XYZ file of C-alpha atoms in Angstrom:
750
model
C 29.335 86.873 70.401
C 28.102 87.155 73.739
C 26.183 83.753 73.242
C 29.198 81.960 70.973
C 31.597 83.075 74.470
C 28.715 82.358 76.934
C 28.813 77.997 75.400
C 32.880 78.179 75.804
C 33.213 79.094 78.463
C 30.400 76.202 79.651
C 32.545 73.991 77.424
C 35.670 74.578 79.254
C 34.064 74.431 82.410
C 33.126 70.432 81.714
C 35.890 69.877 79.094
C 38.306 71.275 82.007
C 40.936 68.591 82.222
C 41.252 68.646 78.280
C 41.310 72.455 78.389
C 44.467 72.580 81.267
C 45.933 69.933 79.286
C 46.320 72.249 76.135
C 47.580 74.670 77.647
C 50.162 72.727 79.643
C 51.569 71.009 76.812
C 51.817 74.841 74.956
C 53.563 75.552 77.653
C 55.481 73.003 77.865
C 56.581 72.856 73.657
C 56.783 76.424 73.639
C 59.664 76.124 76.514
C 61.463 73.150 74.592
C 61.100 75.319 72.233
C 62.394 77.716 73.897
C 65.446 75.660 75.074
C 66.714 74.231 72.012
C 66.753 76.798 69.601
C 69.677 78.207 68.601
C 71.502 81.149 69.552
C 70.235 84.106 68.370
C 72.759 85.794 66.032
C 74.148 89.057 65.194
C 71.031 90.858 65.987
C 70.545 93.965 63.124
C 69.517 97.695 63.679
C 68.410 99.503 60.922
C 66.088 102.703 60.553
C 64.860 102.418 56.633
C 64.026 105.845 55.414
C 66.995 107.496 57.326
C 70.121 109.294 55.052
C 72.123 107.177 58.201
C 71.175 104.048 56.576
C 71.808 104.730 53.403
C 75.941 105.574 54.590
C 75.926 102.467 57.068
C 74.732 100.293 54.083
C 77.118 102.213 51.616
C 79.241 101.573 54.002
C 79.011 97.868 53.236
C 79.632 97.947 50.152
C 82.196 99.378 49.519
C 84.868 98.725 52.657
C 84.214 95.549 53.066
C 84.889 93.389 55.930
C 85.324 97.309 58.130
C 82.199 95.833 59.669
C 80.350 100.012 60.077
C 78.268 99.454 62.388
C 79.894 96.683 64.332
C 80.156 97.167 68.104
C 82.882 100.155 69.495
C 84.688 100.650 72.223
C 86.648 103.170 73.824
C 89.584 102.338 77.290
C 90.632 105.098 78.154
C 92.770 105.710 80.209
C 94.309 108.844 82.435
C 98.230 109.211 84.346
C 98.683 109.937 87.816
C 98.402 113.476 89.360
C 101.453 114.966 88.251
C 102.476 113.110 85.252
C 101.985 112.382 81.972
C 100.588 109.407 79.772
C 103.279 109.863 77.483
C 105.764 108.938 80.153
C 108.402 105.993 79.486
C 106.413 104.090 81.819
C 103.068 105.083 81.374
C 103.127 104.618 77.786
C 104.303 101.662 77.958
C 101.804 100.043 79.883
C 99.244 101.875 77.294
C 100.771 100.020 74.344
C 100.431 96.813 76.563
C 97.105 96.948 76.867
C 95.768 97.832 72.685
C 98.290 94.580 72.608
C 95.360 92.584 73.893
C 92.763 93.963 72.914
C 93.018 91.255 69.961
C 90.236 88.208 68.918
C 88.378 86.767 66.769
C 85.947 89.456 66.632
C 88.116 92.547 66.327
C 88.457 93.914 63.579
C 90.639 97.203 64.270
C 92.655 98.885 67.802
C 93.947 102.281 67.005
C 97.394 102.824 69.280
C 96.618 106.189 70.500
C 100.458 107.148 69.630
C 100.261 106.769 66.453
C 96.463 108.126 65.980
C 96.893 111.444 68.233
C 94.611 110.120 70.325
C 96.257 112.213 73.335
C 94.804 114.867 74.574
C 96.860 118.430 74.535
C 98.248 118.237 77.995
C 99.102 115.293 77.350
C 97.598 112.771 80.682
C 94.600 111.255 78.940
C 94.901 109.361 75.793
C 91.771 106.867 73.532
C 92.164 103.344 72.505
C 89.688 102.905 70.200
C 87.952 99.023 69.582
C 85.970 98.338 66.188
C 84.086 95.305 66.418
C 83.062 92.743 63.340
C 79.910 91.676 65.069
C 77.268 94.738 67.333
C 77.279 94.632 70.914
C 74.244 91.641 71.071
C 76.836 89.518 69.470
C 80.011 89.855 71.064
C 81.273 87.038 73.344
C 81.815 86.678 76.270
C 84.864 86.294 75.484
C 85.518 89.668 73.779
C 84.246 91.761 76.573
C 86.536 89.472 79.245
C 89.241 90.880 77.296
C 87.877 94.324 76.911
C 88.036 94.156 80.812
C 90.522 92.492 81.186
C 92.868 94.573 79.230
C 91.434 97.018 81.356
C 92.217 95.248 84.967
C 95.747 95.656 84.213
C 95.976 99.080 83.107
C 94.448 99.985 86.921
C 97.461 97.440 87.975
C 99.490 99.950 86.285
C 98.486 102.483 88.848
C 96.590 104.312 85.872
C 92.991 105.097 86.669
C 90.848 102.865 83.334
C 87.569 103.477 82.145
C 85.671 101.869 79.302
C 82.653 103.706 77.155
C 80.945 103.077 74.125
C 78.535 100.318 72.429
C 80.711 97.009 73.021
C 79.673 96.987 77.176
C 76.137 98.375 76.255
C 73.473 96.813 79.224
C 70.941 94.084 77.829
C 67.534 95.015 79.571
C 67.045 91.716 81.843
C 63.425 89.769 80.671
C 63.239 87.804 84.578
C 64.464 89.149 87.500
C 63.440 91.367 91.260
C 60.663 93.221 89.040
C 58.391 90.809 87.768
C 58.434 89.893 91.139
C 57.909 92.428 92.524
C 54.844 93.068 90.386
C 53.701 89.146 91.253
C 53.835 89.936 94.312
C 51.819 93.240 95.056
C 49.287 92.084 92.735
C 48.793 88.504 95.288
C 47.935 91.136 97.819
C 45.852 93.069 96.151
C 43.672 89.816 94.442
C 43.609 88.820 98.066
C 42.255 91.833 99.711
C 39.969 91.924 96.467
C 38.299 88.304 96.630
C 39.075 87.475 99.936
C 40.183 83.964 98.501
C 43.896 82.862 98.063
C 42.450 80.566 95.858
C 40.421 83.189 93.798
C 43.585 85.575 93.881
C 45.983 82.525 92.500
C 43.831 81.767 89.523
C 44.466 85.639 88.202
C 48.435 85.149 89.024
C 48.883 81.829 87.301
C 47.151 82.236 84.378
C 48.600 85.587 83.702
C 52.411 83.649 84.370
C 51.436 80.602 81.980
C 50.615 82.874 79.324
C 53.723 84.920 79.743
C 56.114 82.406 80.179
C 54.160 80.708 76.184
C 54.383 83.850 74.775
C 58.077 84.653 75.814
C 59.770 80.833 75.419
C 57.769 81.620 72.126
C 59.756 84.441 70.739
C 63.263 82.669 73.078
C 62.347 80.188 70.521
C 61.931 82.679 66.907
C 64.923 84.557 68.445
C 67.249 83.573 65.000
C 64.381 83.082 62.994
C 63.039 86.290 62.936
C 65.592 88.160 64.228
C 64.272 89.391 67.372
C 66.193 91.847 70.010
C 66.609 91.117 73.897
C 63.875 94.177 74.493
C 61.736 92.326 72.809
C 60.785 89.191 75.794
C 60.998 92.566 78.686
C 58.038 94.027 76.515
C 55.772 91.387 75.817
C 56.506 90.371 79.302
C 55.805 94.111 81.193
C 52.846 94.121 79.621
C 51.549 90.280 78.802
C 51.227 90.448 82.668
C 49.169 93.152 83.304
C 46.600 92.595 80.908
C 46.960 89.053 81.859
C 45.591 89.162 85.007
C 43.564 91.905 84.574
C 41.151 90.223 81.702
C 41.419 86.865 84.669
C 40.701 89.519 87.360
C 37.682 90.128 85.406
C 36.178 86.781 84.258
C 36.817 85.239 87.563
C 35.018 88.858 89.032
C 31.891 88.049 87.379
C 31.564 84.175 87.985
C 31.515 84.724 91.261
C 28.937 87.659 91.381
C 26.982 85.071 88.695
C 27.175 82.200 91.970
C 26.037 84.603 94.949
C 22.464 85.171 92.028
C 22.896 80.873 93.062
C 23.564 79.505 89.391
C 24.969 76.632 89.093
C 28.997 76.463 88.586
C 28.185 75.763 85.078
C 25.685 78.143 83.997
C 27.759 80.600 86.445
C 31.345 80.371 84.736
C 29.511 80.546 81.135
C 27.922 83.287 81.836
C 30.744 85.104 83.159
C 32.336 84.319 80.412
C 30.033 85.325 77.769
C 29.642 89.432 79.779
C 33.142 89.557 81.455
C 35.099 88.542 78.470
C 33.051 89.772 75.495
C 34.629 93.057 77.277
C 38.018 91.273 77.637
C 37.698 90.068 73.876
C 37.209 94.068 72.708
C 39.554 95.641 75.045
C 42.234 92.901 74.110
C 41.280 93.981 70.051
C 42.637 97.573 70.994
C 45.362 96.678 72.943
C 46.675 94.110 69.662
C 45.621 97.227 67.488
C 47.240 99.910 69.060
C 50.689 97.347 69.615
C 50.702 95.767 65.691
C 50.178 99.378 65.043
C 53.878 100.431 66.230
C 54.487 98.584 62.454
C 53.439 102.467 60.827
C 56.532 103.670 61.918
C 58.572 101.042 59.838
C 61.791 100.675 62.099
C 62.107 96.929 62.514
C 62.871 96.569 65.734
C 60.155 98.809 66.433
C 58.176 97.105 65.013
C 58.882 93.241 66.192
C 58.224 94.565 69.714
C 54.911 95.344 68.736
C 54.188 92.109 67.258
C 54.759 90.522 69.836
C 53.527 92.721 73.150
C 50.233 91.926 70.491
C 51.110 88.381 70.721
C 51.256 87.355 73.947
C 48.356 89.557 74.794
C 46.246 87.424 72.538
C 47.632 84.649 74.367
C 46.178 86.638 77.428
C 42.812 87.221 76.009
C 42.255 83.200 74.751
C 43.244 82.381 78.369
C 41.280 84.149 80.307
C 38.866 82.333 78.234
C 39.117 79.172 78.561
C 42.081 78.658 80.730
C 40.067 80.520 83.579
C 36.801 79.203 83.223
C 38.488 75.087 83.203
C 40.363 76.360 86.938
C 37.118 77.205 88.162
C 36.056 74.316 87.278
C 37.899 72.712 89.441
C 37.757 75.065 91.510
C 34.336 74.694 93.228
C 32.574 77.204 96.032
C 36.259 77.348 97.132
C 36.449 80.227 94.326
C 34.352 81.908 97.015
C 35.113 83.953 100.218
C 34.418 81.632 104.026
C 31.797 84.596 104.187
C 30.445 83.726 101.349
C 30.550 79.677 101.089
C 29.280 79.355 104.053
C 26.184 81.925 103.201
C 23.313 80.067 100.853
C 23.217 80.646 97.736
C 21.531 83.602 96.697
C 20.831 84.894 100.268
C 20.949 88.491 100.944
C 24.541 88.925 100.887
C 24.125 93.286 102.039
C 24.041 94.095 98.675
C 21.638 97.066 99.445
C 23.548 98.535 101.777
C 25.932 101.047 98.879
C 29.930 100.201 97.918
C 32.319 102.638 97.833
C 31.338 102.377 93.856
C 28.012 102.627 93.594
C 28.491 106.203 97.017
C 31.405 107.938 94.380
C 29.053 107.476 90.952
C 26.294 109.310 92.813
C 28.479 111.875 94.209
C 29.696 112.520 90.930
C 26.095 112.572 89.240
C 24.931 115.272 91.849
C 28.228 117.356 90.688
C 29.293 116.581 87.221
C 30.650 119.617 85.613
C 32.731 120.463 89.461
C 34.247 116.808 88.568
C 34.857 117.071 85.181
C 36.456 120.539 85.321
C 38.479 118.531 88.959
C 39.920 115.976 86.542
C 41.004 118.108 83.680
C 42.008 120.852 85.700
C 44.542 118.471 87.692
C 45.298 116.270 84.863
C 46.303 120.150 82.557
C 48.719 121.049 85.106
C 50.725 118.035 85.239
C 51.187 117.827 81.222
C 53.251 120.937 81.294
C 56.081 120.033 81.339
C 55.282 117.630 77.982
C 56.141 121.626 75.882
C 59.170 121.684 77.689
C 59.803 118.289 76.096
C 62.974 116.797 74.342
C 63.618 113.892 73.053
C 66.580 112.128 71.872
C 68.212 109.218 72.746
C 70.090 106.673 75.778
C 74.428 108.209 75.868
C 76.659 107.362 77.998
C 76.676 110.579 79.137
C 73.020 109.648 80.660
C 73.741 106.136 82.414
C 74.970 106.917 86.224
C 77.767 107.988 87.293
C 79.028 104.573 89.158
C 79.261 103.709 86.330
C 82.568 102.799 83.650
C 81.072 104.000 80.576
C 79.825 107.186 82.332
C 83.471 107.518 83.901
C 84.808 106.730 80.771
C 82.707 110.116 78.753
C 83.517 111.823 81.626
C 87.063 111.584 81.260
C 86.893 111.881 77.428
C 85.371 114.948 77.870
C 87.876 116.964 80.190
C 90.547 115.565 78.019
C 89.393 116.568 74.744
C 86.131 118.720 74.406
C 81.639 116.780 74.784
C 82.906 116.024 71.292
C 84.974 113.642 71.402
C 82.232 111.301 72.414
C 80.025 111.475 69.638
C 82.310 111.189 66.605
C 80.850 112.197 62.701
C 81.151 109.856 59.745
C 80.757 112.432 57.057
C 80.975 109.948 53.884
C 81.903 111.708 50.838
C 80.729 109.452 47.398
C 82.603 110.764 45.064
C 82.075 107.073 42.410
C 80.278 109.934 39.374
C 83.179 112.598 40.119
C 86.589 113.253 37.785
C 89.185 113.927 41.263
C 87.049 112.021 44.557
C 90.022 112.465 46.028
C 89.944 116.676 45.803
C 85.872 116.343 46.390
C 86.676 115.005 49.689
C 88.833 117.387 50.524
C 86.540 120.229 49.589
C 84.348 119.054 51.066
C 87.100 118.839 54.606
C 87.532 122.378 53.989
C 83.329 123.450 54.160
C 83.060 121.415 57.005
C 85.963 123.079 59.034
C 84.946 126.675 58.240
C 80.959 125.980 60.304
C 80.241 126.691 63.602
C 80.500 123.956 65.934
C 83.557 121.958 64.786
C 86.255 121.377 67.361
C 88.309 119.356 64.083
C 88.021 117.666 60.773
C 90.502 114.968 60.844
C 92.711 115.525 57.352
C 92.154 113.874 53.919
C 94.662 110.988 53.746
C 94.760 107.951 51.276
C 93.738 106.883 54.537
C 90.674 107.607 54.553
C 89.349 105.799 50.524
C 88.154 103.364 49.946
C 90.444 100.433 47.775
C 88.639 101.616 44.655
C 88.746 105.174 45.142
C 85.628 106.591 44.986
C 84.791 107.010 49.054
C 86.253 109.009 50.944
C 85.453 108.856 55.614
C 85.578 112.213 56.866
C 85.623 112.308 60.793
C 84.148 115.762 62.154
C 84.242 116.244 66.027
C 81.505 118.974 67.441
C 82.304 120.359 70.359
C 78.671 120.060 71.520
C 78.551 116.996 73.280
C 75.791 114.379 71.427
C 72.575 115.094 72.979
C 72.912 118.419 72.890
C 70.429 120.906 70.242
C 73.899 122.211 69.025
C 75.392 118.812 67.635
C 71.740 118.049 65.621
C 71.968 121.579 63.643
C 75.559 120.634 63.144
C 74.602 117.171 61.222
C 71.479 119.185 59.611
C 74.547 122.022 58.486
C 77.150 119.406 57.371
C 74.075 117.658 55.663
C 73.493 120.986 53.831
C 76.824 122.737 52.629
C 78.288 119.821 52.215
C 76.991 117.802 50.706
C 76.025 121.203 48.179
C 79.773 121.893 47.429
C 80.050 117.719 46.952
C 77.776 118.280 44.031
C 79.911 121.048 42.598
C 82.115 118.012 42.415
C 79.712 115.529 40.999
C 80.296 114.146 44.436
C 77.341 113.220 47.092
C 77.598 113.402 51.598
C 76.229 111.362 53.774
C 76.401 111.834 57.191
C 76.649 108.973 59.929
C 77.616 107.418 63.003
C 75.760 107.072 66.255
C 74.729 110.249 66.854
C 73.630 110.996 63.242
C 71.875 107.916 63.165
C 70.102 108.619 66.919
C 68.954 111.676 65.786
C 67.528 110.097 61.952
C 65.503 108.138 63.996
C 64.480 110.818 66.481
C 63.181 112.705 63.700
C 61.750 109.866 62.222
C 60.061 108.790 65.610
C 58.630 111.486 65.673
C 57.255 112.607 61.323
C 55.738 108.764 62.908
C 53.061 110.470 65.767
C 50.958 111.908 64.264
C 49.840 109.420 61.500
C 50.133 106.811 64.039
C 47.838 108.209 66.972
C 45.518 108.456 63.881
C 45.181 104.776 62.726
C 45.441 103.806 65.768
C 42.635 106.301 67.319
C 40.946 105.908 63.636
C 41.000 101.919 64.446
C 40.286 101.824 68.486
C 37.212 104.619 67.293
C 35.496 102.429 64.997
C 35.872 99.351 67.475
C 34.422 101.011 70.370
C 31.128 102.343 67.924
C 30.588 98.882 67.173
C 30.766 98.016 71.115
C 28.750 100.409 72.836
C 26.495 101.868 70.061
C 27.153 105.099 70.267
C 29.236 108.126 68.892
C 29.721 110.318 71.984
C 31.240 106.775 74.385
C 34.179 105.939 71.384
C 34.330 110.137 71.052
C 34.996 110.957 74.505
C 37.098 107.887 75.263
C 39.288 109.030 72.884
C 39.996 112.022 74.195
C 40.706 111.274 78.028
C 43.187 109.090 76.534
C 44.302 112.096 74.930
C 44.564 113.425 77.943
C 45.400 111.258 79.919
C 48.954 110.106 77.990
C 50.233 113.506 77.658
C 49.484 113.885 81.454
C 51.934 111.002 81.940
C 54.689 112.814 79.777
C 54.692 115.655 80.915
C 55.377 114.189 84.935
C 58.098 111.564 82.735
C 59.742 114.721 81.729
C 59.029 116.825 85.016
C 61.255 113.288 86.648
C 63.208 112.259 84.461
C 64.268 115.452 82.259
C 64.205 118.003 85.391
C 65.217 115.981 87.966
C 61.876 116.398 89.502
C 61.479 113.208 92.715
C 65.005 112.133 90.055
C 66.145 110.820 93.380
C 63.001 108.462 94.714
C 62.852 106.687 91.306
C 66.353 106.391 91.448
C 66.953 109.168 88.248
C 70.548 109.727 88.899
C 70.831 111.918 85.739
C 68.589 114.015 83.580
C 68.422 113.962 79.843
C 66.587 114.351 76.825
C 63.977 112.568 76.979
C 64.028 108.863 74.842
C 62.792 109.736 71.586
C 59.703 106.438 70.458
C 59.044 107.611 74.110
C 55.892 109.716 73.228
C 54.620 107.261 70.242
C 55.347 104.039 72.280
C 53.408 105.556 74.972
C 50.449 106.254 72.327
C 50.244 103.352 71.537
C 50.638 100.481 75.091
C 48.502 103.241 77.114
C 45.984 103.418 74.100
C 45.241 100.174 74.495
C 45.539 99.801 77.994
C 43.629 102.665 78.895
C 40.322 101.513 76.196
C 41.343 98.490 79.365
C 38.673 99.791 81.638
C 36.354 101.982 79.742
C 35.544 98.698 78.276
C 35.358 96.673 81.456
C 33.403 99.642 83.235
C 31.459 100.983 80.181
C 29.776 98.416 79.232
C 28.545 97.573 82.349
C 26.139 100.281 81.897
C 25.371 99.612 78.547
C 24.480 96.371 79.556
C 22.212 97.832 82.430
C 21.154 101.326 80.274
C 20.212 98.524 77.348
C 18.070 96.169 79.440
C 16.707 99.268 80.511
C 17.593 101.533 83.693
C 17.912 105.514 82.752
C 21.012 106.927 82.289
C 22.175 107.946 86.012
C 20.419 104.468 87.019
C 22.664 103.095 84.302
C 26.037 105.194 85.843
C 25.620 103.823 89.042
C 24.999 100.564 88.396
C 28.521 100.366 86.051
C 30.477 101.071 89.907
C 28.125 99.481 91.640
C 29.407 96.301 89.836
C 32.492 97.352 89.027
C 34.172 100.210 90.587
C 36.195 97.724 92.416
C 37.525 94.628 90.181
C 38.334 97.855 87.621
C 40.398 99.415 91.099
C 41.907 96.654 91.533
C 42.972 95.483 88.242
C 44.603 99.521 87.665
C 46.415 98.966 91.159
C 47.529 95.552 89.706
C 48.595 97.050 85.886
C 50.409 99.800 88.511
C 53.094 97.251 90.839
C 53.022 94.928 87.630
C 54.743 98.632 85.454
C 56.398 99.787 88.591
C 58.427 97.661 89.830
C 60.594 98.183 86.410
C 61.401 101.457 87.754
C 64.269 99.818 89.682
C 65.882 97.657 86.757
C 69.455 99.292 85.765
C 68.860 100.133 81.965
C 67.392 104.103 82.083
C 65.457 103.179 79.331
C 63.416 100.324 80.950
C 63.198 102.591 84.102
C 61.165 105.478 82.266
C 59.806 103.163 80.334
C 57.843 101.487 83.711
C 56.930 104.423 85.263
C 55.173 106.243 82.142
C 53.075 103.357 81.949
C 52.489 103.301 85.724
C 51.532 107.033 86.082
C 49.226 106.630 82.257
C 47.810 104.027 84.282
C 46.944 105.422 87.749
C 45.895 108.819 85.631
C 43.724 106.814 83.640
C 42.286 104.395 85.275
C 40.882 107.177 88.447
C 40.649 110.010 87.218
C 40.017 109.762 83.729
C 37.220 106.081 83.963
C 36.632 106.432 87.587
C 35.987 110.255 87.370
C 36.181 112.717 84.214
C 33.760 109.438 82.481
C 30.858 109.397 84.614
C 30.657 113.436 84.576
C 30.682 113.333 81.200
C 27.962 110.219 80.900
C 26.032 112.157 83.466
C 25.607 115.443 81.593
C 24.935 113.669 77.585
C 22.470 111.559 79.664
C 20.269 109.359 76.543
C 23.028 111.443 74.040
C 25.828 109.338 75.133
C 23.857 105.812 73.931
C 22.599 108.203 70.661
C 23.673 106.587 67.281
C 22.467 107.721 64.275
C 19.711 104.921 62.512
C 21.565 105.053 59.257
C 24.591 104.126 61.298
C 23.233 101.361 63.173
C 21.405 99.034 60.304
C 25.572 99.280 58.775
C 27.004 98.395 61.837
C 26.998 94.718 63.282
C 25.623 94.187 66.383
C 27.959 91.698 68.159
C 25.600 91.966 71.400
C 29.067 92.719 74.105
C 25.955 93.689 76.696
C 24.283 90.013 76.554
C 20.990 91.246 75.182
C 20.534 88.529 73.272
C 22.338 86.315 75.573
C 19.279 87.145 78.412
C 16.820 86.837 75.484
C 17.838 83.305 75.228
C 17.829 82.548 78.766
C 14.476 83.677 79.451
C 15.950 86.382 82.047
C 13.693 89.281 80.880
C 11.688 88.888 84.410
C 15.224 88.493 86.696
C 15.997 91.919 84.695
C 12.838 93.536 85.722
C 13.194 92.645 89.323
C 16.533 94.069 89.405
C 15.503 97.232 88.198
C 13.089 97.629 90.905
C 15.427 97.148 93.092
C 17.971 100.127 91.896
C 14.786 102.311 91.280
C 13.689 102.033 94.658
C 17.592 101.646 96.315
C 17.906 105.248 94.275
C 17.244 108.658 94.718
C 16.733 110.145 91.674
C 14.889 107.413 90.654
C 10.974 109.239 89.974
C 13.091 111.889 88.087
C 12.345 110.486 84.977
C 10.314 106.574 83.965
C 12.024 103.198 82.628
C 13.122 103.548 78.965
C 12.475 100.669 77.423
């Protein structure tokens, strides 16, 4: 591996104009493809294997043209204080607004005075609007019509607010979030490298990689039915890993130049050594993201695969475009001070840097550092025990939005359950009397706890064939509550039993039921997904480090950091701690996909730092250093760069905390805090402490397993032999031994 990448790096350096031209051409092709691609059509959202999805599929067959999974809106009208919505003037204003709610995408509009959608005190009424397409496919004209009806109602003196999936916000893939992350990354890179040229390379290549990835997603969005959130995740992950991967190769290149290498040779060695770590770090991220397919939620699968593709592009760019740009940059990639110094001259490296001092501190007190790190993360993880999962609805919106105001008006006028009605589908195709079966189900459901109302079974409840009925059930509790979830399960149990007696069947669906089923499906998939991802990455890391205990330690450290991150997410978004600092206006259940999403993404990113940091230790150990010396060497060369990479990744993710979309805000915060815990607590403290306690045992591998595993030479041992660096390695090892106060305690093992 190292030898192949060494040759690739030198080739890219020599053919830098061709390499740069190829990547620019790919960016142009992707951009043209995105610009000329047809607009995405209706983006399907299906959850295979759930009862709510089976009910939607049945409704599509039995009620064609009603668009059971189409967007919906509720326009809520409230009369001025002291008046009733049924007063002639107010009633006329509402009916006028209802008349305006028409258009080619509108499936049905219900007049509130004809369908009893008026509150008991006659102060509030709502208009239900259903559409033929989903929210992402609504045209501007349809949305303008909806907003215009509300505006005209306000002009008549009414309080009018609009909610429902039709107003669902689409997270923006570009904007201030990325700009903030890039700006902070630029500052960190300039401080780290002391050179604008060196700092600009990771930013430039990351932007090119993300540009190719996101443009490709846009070009294929219509053909592959990709949702709007797909490009958001690809941008978030692509920027973070793209900058980090380039950072490590540029840093290694500068180190090779400092040792007096020629520029082409330095580029080859940088790609051969740091590039090997980039390849395997990228593989762990790709495995984690592609593994989201096991959850069997198409939207999540597409998001994972698209982000994995962007990561793969980032790896290829780091291995080819970075050495090409290094060829153009010359010695300007060095800081001004280093450019003035003679190549190979002493730059004061004998003076211990902060990474070296920290590593020696950990070596002196490994047990104390280990216990402190574990207890600290354990304390942060405590709130995770109170984790409540759900999917956000309008009740989680900011109180300043019209969706939240409409939600509150409905709760006040009709009860909280009106914001999450349940659709009970009675399939009587096998029953002798479908009408009697539907009425029996409705009677049974009406007797359940937490039921506020059950719509009467009328001929309008049935399809044209008269064999399937829709019964609307209004819970007493709000959609995201545990009581509503219990009611859904109760309807499915007792309602199904009643229907079975009449040779019919019952299915519960609707947005609320769909959210409950999605949460359950994600919970059920968490452990299998965790086992798959951690298992595959464990095998990959075993190949990289040729050790059993190092990959095991890496996996356990990751679990500790991800649970701590979930604890922080619960404390902020569910409990409201420091919510004002992060712009959390409304607390509530944690998004149901958050745990499995964090497991996938954070595991891949966590392994980045494990590979980058520990590979340098493994490299030193293979070249003859003692275990303690290897830890110090790894930190001397890698701590500063890993710290900079972590700060960059944190800044990229933290930039998304400013998003107005609660889902994006929560993901940005969760990933940022998880990277912070994993990079600075687990990898920088717990990892060296564990390796110090294990000593040589950390690198133990059974002989039979060593013969089976392929030797990919990530640490570049074969490359060193090929290049004849044995003497140089010995001299560096002797210098390290002389500067290590513990070096005389045991001989160097070769």
